[in-house]
Amino acid sequence: MNKVILMGRLTRDPEVRYSQGENATAVARYTLAVDRRFTRNNDDQTADFINCVAFGRSGEFAEKYLHKGTKIAITGRIQTGSYTNKDGVKVYTTDVVVEDQEFAESKNASAGDGGYAPAPRNESAPASAGDGFMNIPDGIDEELPFN
């Protein structure tokens, strides 16, 4: 099985071209910066830069809605290839052929404010602990829908 799932940010605006012929097909190429979960030793690189290509309606979507910095989630497949450049050197390529792509954050979040507007404080709601979990008041164990 050849299946890839990635989430990252575009490093630049997609480069879109249309195929020749009667039924011109959009071909969008872009690079996703995908954060690594872990770093090894003194490795400064914390992201991988993955080349992606989207065809047809996916390519048209990329042309219209995607731009540098947009966070997206994609699914697709790995495709390898090779060609000989003008100097006669064989160059090997690895791309992710995009089958599905969608936004991974809200429009407000991508606008630069991080998408985090402070919510109005409801005094009757339990406060959040420093570990990111909500504090549950004592004595309501019987009311919770799980054990």
PDB file of C-alpha atoms in Angstrom:
ATOM      1  CA  MET A   1       0.000   0.000   0.000  1.00  0.00           C
ATOM      2  CA  ASN A   2       1.307   3.459  -0.906  1.00  0.00           C
ATOM      3  CA  LYS A   3      -0.433   6.030   1.327  1.00  0.00           C
ATOM      4  CA  VAL A   4       0.916   9.303   2.698  1.00  0.00           C
ATOM      5  CA  ILE A   5      -0.710  11.653   5.207  1.00  0.00           C
ATOM      6  CA  LEU A   6       1.007  14.981   5.886  1.00  0.00           C
ATOM      7  CA  MET A   7       0.242  18.226   7.669  1.00  0.00           C
ATOM      8  CA  GLY A   8       2.375  21.295   7.197  1.00  0.00           C
ATOM      9  CA  ARG A   9       2.703  24.798   5.815  1.00  0.00           C
ATOM     10  CA  LEU A  10       3.398  25.828   2.239  1.00  0.00           C
ATOM     11  CA  THR A  11       6.880  27.288   1.846  1.00  0.00           C
ATOM     12  CA  ARG A  12       5.814  29.396  -1.147  1.00  0.00           C
ATOM     13  CA  ASP A  13       2.790  29.988  -3.368  1.00  0.00           C
ATOM     14  CA  PRO A  14       1.952  26.966  -5.554  1.00  0.00           C
ATOM     15  CA  GLU A  15       3.447  26.950  -9.048  1.00  0.00           C
ATOM     16  CA  VAL A  16       0.595  26.100 -11.413  1.00  0.00           C
ATOM     17  CA  ARG A  17       0.839  25.149 -15.054  1.00  0.00           C
ATOM     18  CA  TYR A  18      -1.711  23.756 -17.461  1.00  0.00           C
ATOM     19  CA  SER A  19      -1.118  20.779 -19.725  1.00  0.00           C
ATOM     20  CA  GLN A  20      -1.261  21.220 -23.484  1.00  0.00           C
ATOM     21  CA  GLY A  21      -4.109  19.961 -25.594  1.00  0.00           C
ATOM     22  CA  GLU A  22      -7.832  19.979 -25.845  1.00  0.00           C
ATOM     23  CA  ASN A  23      -8.496  19.170 -22.178  1.00  0.00           C
ATOM     24  CA  ALA A  24      -5.976  21.348 -20.348  1.00  0.00           C
ATOM     25  CA  THR A  25      -5.314  19.954 -16.855  1.00  0.00           C
ATOM     26  CA  ALA A  26      -3.989  22.029 -13.965  1.00  0.00           C
ATOM     27  CA  VAL A  27      -0.730  20.806 -12.428  1.00  0.00           C
ATOM     28  CA  ALA A  28       0.140  22.535  -9.143  1.00  0.00           C
ATOM     29  CA  ARG A  29       3.501  22.032  -7.454  1.00  0.00           C
ATOM     30  CA  TYR A  30       4.254  23.158  -3.932  1.00  0.00           C
ATOM     31  CA  THR A  31       6.495  22.285  -1.013  1.00  0.00           C
ATOM     32  CA  LEU A  32       5.174  21.500   2.456  1.00  0.00           C
ATOM     33  CA  ALA A  33       7.272  22.175   5.547  1.00  0.00           C
ATOM     34  CA  VAL A  34       6.333  19.339   7.901  1.00  0.00           C
ATOM     35  CA  ASP A  35       7.505  19.607  11.512  1.00  0.00           C
ATOM     36  CA  ARG A  36       9.416  16.674  12.933  1.00  0.00           C
ATOM     37  CA  ARG A  37       8.194  15.240  16.211  1.00  0.00           C
ATOM     38  CA  PHE A  38      11.659  14.609  17.578  1.00  0.00           C
ATOM     39  CA  THR A  39      15.139  15.960  16.975  1.00  0.00           C
ATOM     40  CA  ARG A  40      18.295  13.919  17.205  1.00  0.00           C
ATOM     41  CA  ASN A  41      21.358  15.101  19.083  1.00  0.00           C
ATOM     42  CA  ASN A  42      22.303  18.530  17.738  1.00  0.00           C
ATOM     43  CA  ASP A  43      20.150  18.429  14.612  1.00  0.00           C
ATOM     44  CA  ASP A  44      19.103  22.012  13.837  1.00  0.00           C
ATOM     45  CA  GLN A  45      16.591  20.983  11.179  1.00  0.00           C
ATOM     46  CA  THR A  46      13.176  20.582  12.795  1.00  0.00           C
ATOM     47  CA  ALA A  47      11.137  20.225   9.588  1.00  0.00           C
ATOM     48  CA  ASP A  48      11.190  18.194   6.407  1.00  0.00           C
ATOM     49  CA  PHE A  49      10.428  19.864   3.093  1.00  0.00           C
ATOM     50  CA  ILE A  50       8.218  17.598   1.003  1.00  0.00           C
ATOM     51  CA  ASN A  51       7.569  18.225  -2.707  1.00  0.00           C
ATOM     52  CA  CYS A  52       3.898  17.788  -3.621  1.00  0.00           C
ATOM     53  CA  VAL A  53       2.062  17.800  -6.944  1.00  0.00           C
ATOM     54  CA  ALA A  54      -1.709  18.116  -7.412  1.00  0.00           C
ATOM     55  CA  PHE A  55      -3.492  17.424 -10.703  1.00  0.00           C
ATOM     56  CA  GLY A  56      -6.843  18.498 -12.121  1.00  0.00           C
ATOM     57  CA  ARG A  57      -9.370  19.938  -9.690  1.00  0.00           C
ATOM     58  CA  SER A  58      -6.913  19.587  -6.818  1.00  0.00           C
ATOM     59  CA  GLY A  59      -4.452  21.675  -8.800  1.00  0.00           C
ATOM     60  CA  GLU A  60      -7.105  24.305  -9.496  1.00  0.00           C
ATOM     61  CA  PHE A  61      -7.997  24.371  -5.788  1.00  0.00           C
ATOM     62  CA  ALA A  62      -4.334  24.912  -4.906  1.00  0.00           C
ATOM     63  CA  GLU A  63      -4.065  27.744  -7.425  1.00  0.00           C
ATOM     64  CA  LYS A  64      -7.147  29.514  -6.095  1.00  0.00           C
ATOM     65  CA  TYR A  65      -6.950  29.016  -2.326  1.00  0.00           C
ATOM     66  CA  LEU A  66      -3.443  28.038  -1.216  1.00  0.00           C
ATOM     67  CA  HIS A  67      -0.607  30.462  -0.605  1.00  0.00           C
ATOM     68  CA  LYS A  68       2.667  30.691   1.273  1.00  0.00           C
ATOM     69  CA  GLY A  69       2.189  29.912   4.971  1.00  0.00           C
ATOM     70  CA  THR A  70      -1.176  28.151   4.624  1.00  0.00           C
ATOM     71  CA  LYS A  71      -1.412  25.124   6.904  1.00  0.00           C
ATOM     72  CA  ILE A  72      -2.954  22.158   5.119  1.00  0.00           C
ATOM     73  CA  ALA A  73      -3.416  18.430   5.577  1.00  0.00           C
ATOM     74  CA  ILE A  74      -2.987  16.211   2.545  1.00  0.00           C
ATOM     75  CA  THR A  75      -3.325  12.570   1.666  1.00  0.00           C
ATOM     76  CA  GLY A  76      -1.713  11.041  -1.360  1.00  0.00           C
ATOM     77  CA  ARG A  77       0.922   8.618  -2.569  1.00  0.00           C
ATOM     78  CA  ILE A  78       4.687   8.665  -3.045  1.00  0.00           C
ATOM     79  CA  GLN A  79       5.881   8.706  -6.641  1.00  0.00           C
ATOM     80  CA  THR A  80       9.506   8.414  -7.677  1.00  0.00           C
ATOM     81  CA  GLY A  81      11.006   9.251 -11.037  1.00  0.00           C
ATOM     82  CA  SER A  82      14.145  10.359 -12.803  1.00  0.00           C
ATOM     83  CA  TYR A  83      15.308  12.500 -15.687  1.00  0.00           C
ATOM     84  CA  THR A  84      18.567  13.562 -17.276  1.00  0.00           C
ATOM     85  CA  ASN A  85      19.324  17.252 -16.841  1.00  0.00           C
ATOM     86  CA  LYS A  86      20.980  19.521 -19.421  1.00  0.00           C
ATOM     87  CA  ASP A  87      24.429  18.574 -18.096  1.00  0.00           C
ATOM     88  CA  GLY A  88      23.759  14.893 -18.777  1.00  0.00           C
ATOM     89  CA  VAL A  89      23.418  14.017 -15.090  1.00  0.00           C
ATOM     90  CA  LYS A  90      20.620  11.679 -14.044  1.00  0.00           C
ATOM     91  CA  VAL A  91      18.427  13.335 -11.379  1.00  0.00           C
ATOM     92  CA  TYR A  92      16.131  11.284  -9.144  1.00  0.00           C
ATOM     93  CA  THR A  93      12.875  12.762  -7.869  1.00  0.00           C
ATOM     94  CA  THR A  94      10.440  11.913  -5.088  1.00  0.00           C
ATOM     95  CA  ASP A  95       7.042  13.646  -4.952  1.00  0.00           C
ATOM     96  CA  VAL A  96       3.792  13.182  -3.101  1.00  0.00           C
ATOM     97  CA  VAL A  97       0.925  13.029  -5.592  1.00  0.00           C
ATOM     98  CA  VAL A  98      -1.943  14.759  -3.782  1.00  0.00           C
ATOM     99  CA  GLU A  99      -5.252  12.898  -3.751  1.00  0.00           C
ATOM    100  CA  ASP A 100      -6.972  15.057  -1.128  1.00  0.00           C
ATOM    101  CA  GLN A 101      -6.079  18.370   0.508  1.00  0.00           C
ATOM    102  CA  GLU A 102      -7.850  20.465   3.101  1.00  0.00           C
ATOM    103  CA  PHE A 103      -7.213  23.412   5.353  1.00  0.00           C
ATOM    104  CA  ALA A 104      -5.757  22.515   8.747  1.00  0.00           C
ATOM    105  CA  GLU A 105      -6.528  25.777  10.540  1.00  0.00           C
ATOM    106  CA  SER A 106      -9.094  28.522  10.448  1.00  0.00           C
ATOM    107  CA  LYS A 107      -8.794  31.569   8.244  1.00  0.00           C
ATOM    108  CA  ASN A 108      -8.299  33.769  11.333  1.00  0.00           C
ATOM    109  CA  ALA A 109      -5.454  31.574  12.566  1.00  0.00           C
ATOM    110  CA  SER A 110      -3.676  31.797   9.223  1.00  0.00           C
ATOM    111  CA  ALA A 111      -4.075  35.593   9.206  1.00  0.00           C
ATOM    112  CA  GLY A 112      -1.358  35.895  11.826  1.00  0.00           C
ATOM    113  CA  ASP A 113      -3.158  36.235  15.146  1.00  0.00           C
ATOM    114  CA  GLY A 114      -2.701  32.533  15.838  1.00  0.00           C
ATOM    115  CA  GLY A 115      -6.446  32.016  15.964  1.00  0.00           C
ATOM    116  CA  TYR A 116      -6.445  32.307  19.720  1.00  0.00           C
ATOM    117  CA  ALA A 117      -8.749  35.041  20.923  1.00  0.00           C
ATOM    118  CA  PRO A 118      -9.256  34.960  24.672  1.00  0.00           C
ATOM    119  CA  ALA A 119     -12.673  33.551  25.443  1.00  0.00           C
ATOM    120  CA  PRO A 120     -14.874  35.459  27.827  1.00  0.00           C
ATOM    121  CA  ARG A 121     -14.435  34.057  31.306  1.00  0.00           C
ATOM    122  CA  ASN A 122     -17.473  32.261  32.675  1.00  0.00           C
ATOM    123  CA  GLU A 123     -17.159  32.433  36.453  1.00  0.00           C
ATOM    124  CA  SER A 124     -19.378  29.373  36.976  1.00  0.00           C
ATOM    125  CA  ALA A 125     -17.189  27.171  34.745  1.00  0.00           C
ATOM    126  CA  PRO A 126     -14.331  25.263  36.363  1.00  0.00           C
ATOM    127  CA  ALA A 127     -10.916  26.828  35.758  1.00  0.00           C
ATOM    128  CA  SER A 128      -8.326  25.127  33.612  1.00  0.00           C
ATOM    129  CA  ALA A 129      -5.300  23.651  35.369  1.00  0.00           C
ATOM    130  CA  GLY A 130      -1.773  24.471  34.218  1.00  0.00           C
ATOM    131  CA  ASP A 131      -1.485  21.059  32.536  1.00  0.00           C
ATOM    132  CA  GLY A 132      -4.198  21.889  29.960  1.00  0.00           C
ATOM    133  CA  PHE A 133      -6.950  19.814  31.581  1.00  0.00           C
ATOM    134  CA  MET A 134     -10.096  21.201  33.163  1.00  0.00           C
ATOM    135  CA  ASN A 135     -10.382  20.840  36.929  1.00  0.00           C
ATOM    136  CA  ILE A 136     -13.365  18.714  37.918  1.00  0.00           C
ATOM    137  CA  PRO A 137     -14.961  19.822  41.178  1.00  0.00           C
ATOM    138  CA  ASP A 138     -15.111  17.246  43.984  1.00  0.00           C
ATOM    139  CA  GLY A 139     -18.339  15.345  44.551  1.00  0.00           C
ATOM    140  CA  ILE A 140     -19.690  15.140  40.986  1.00  0.00           C
ATOM    141  CA  ASP A 141     -18.246  11.713  40.125  1.00  0.00           C
ATOM    142  CA  GLU A 142     -21.735  10.200  39.922  1.00  0.00           C
ATOM    143  CA  GLU A 143     -22.784  12.784  37.317  1.00  0.00           C
ATOM    144  CA  LEU A 144     -19.987  12.021  34.850  1.00  0.00           C
ATOM    145  CA  PRO A 145     -20.992   9.804  31.897  1.00  0.00           C
ATOM    146  CA  PHE A 146     -17.933   7.552  32.310  1.00  0.00           C
ATOM    147  CA  ASN A 147     -16.024   5.782  35.105  1.00  0.00           C
TER     148      ASN A 147
END
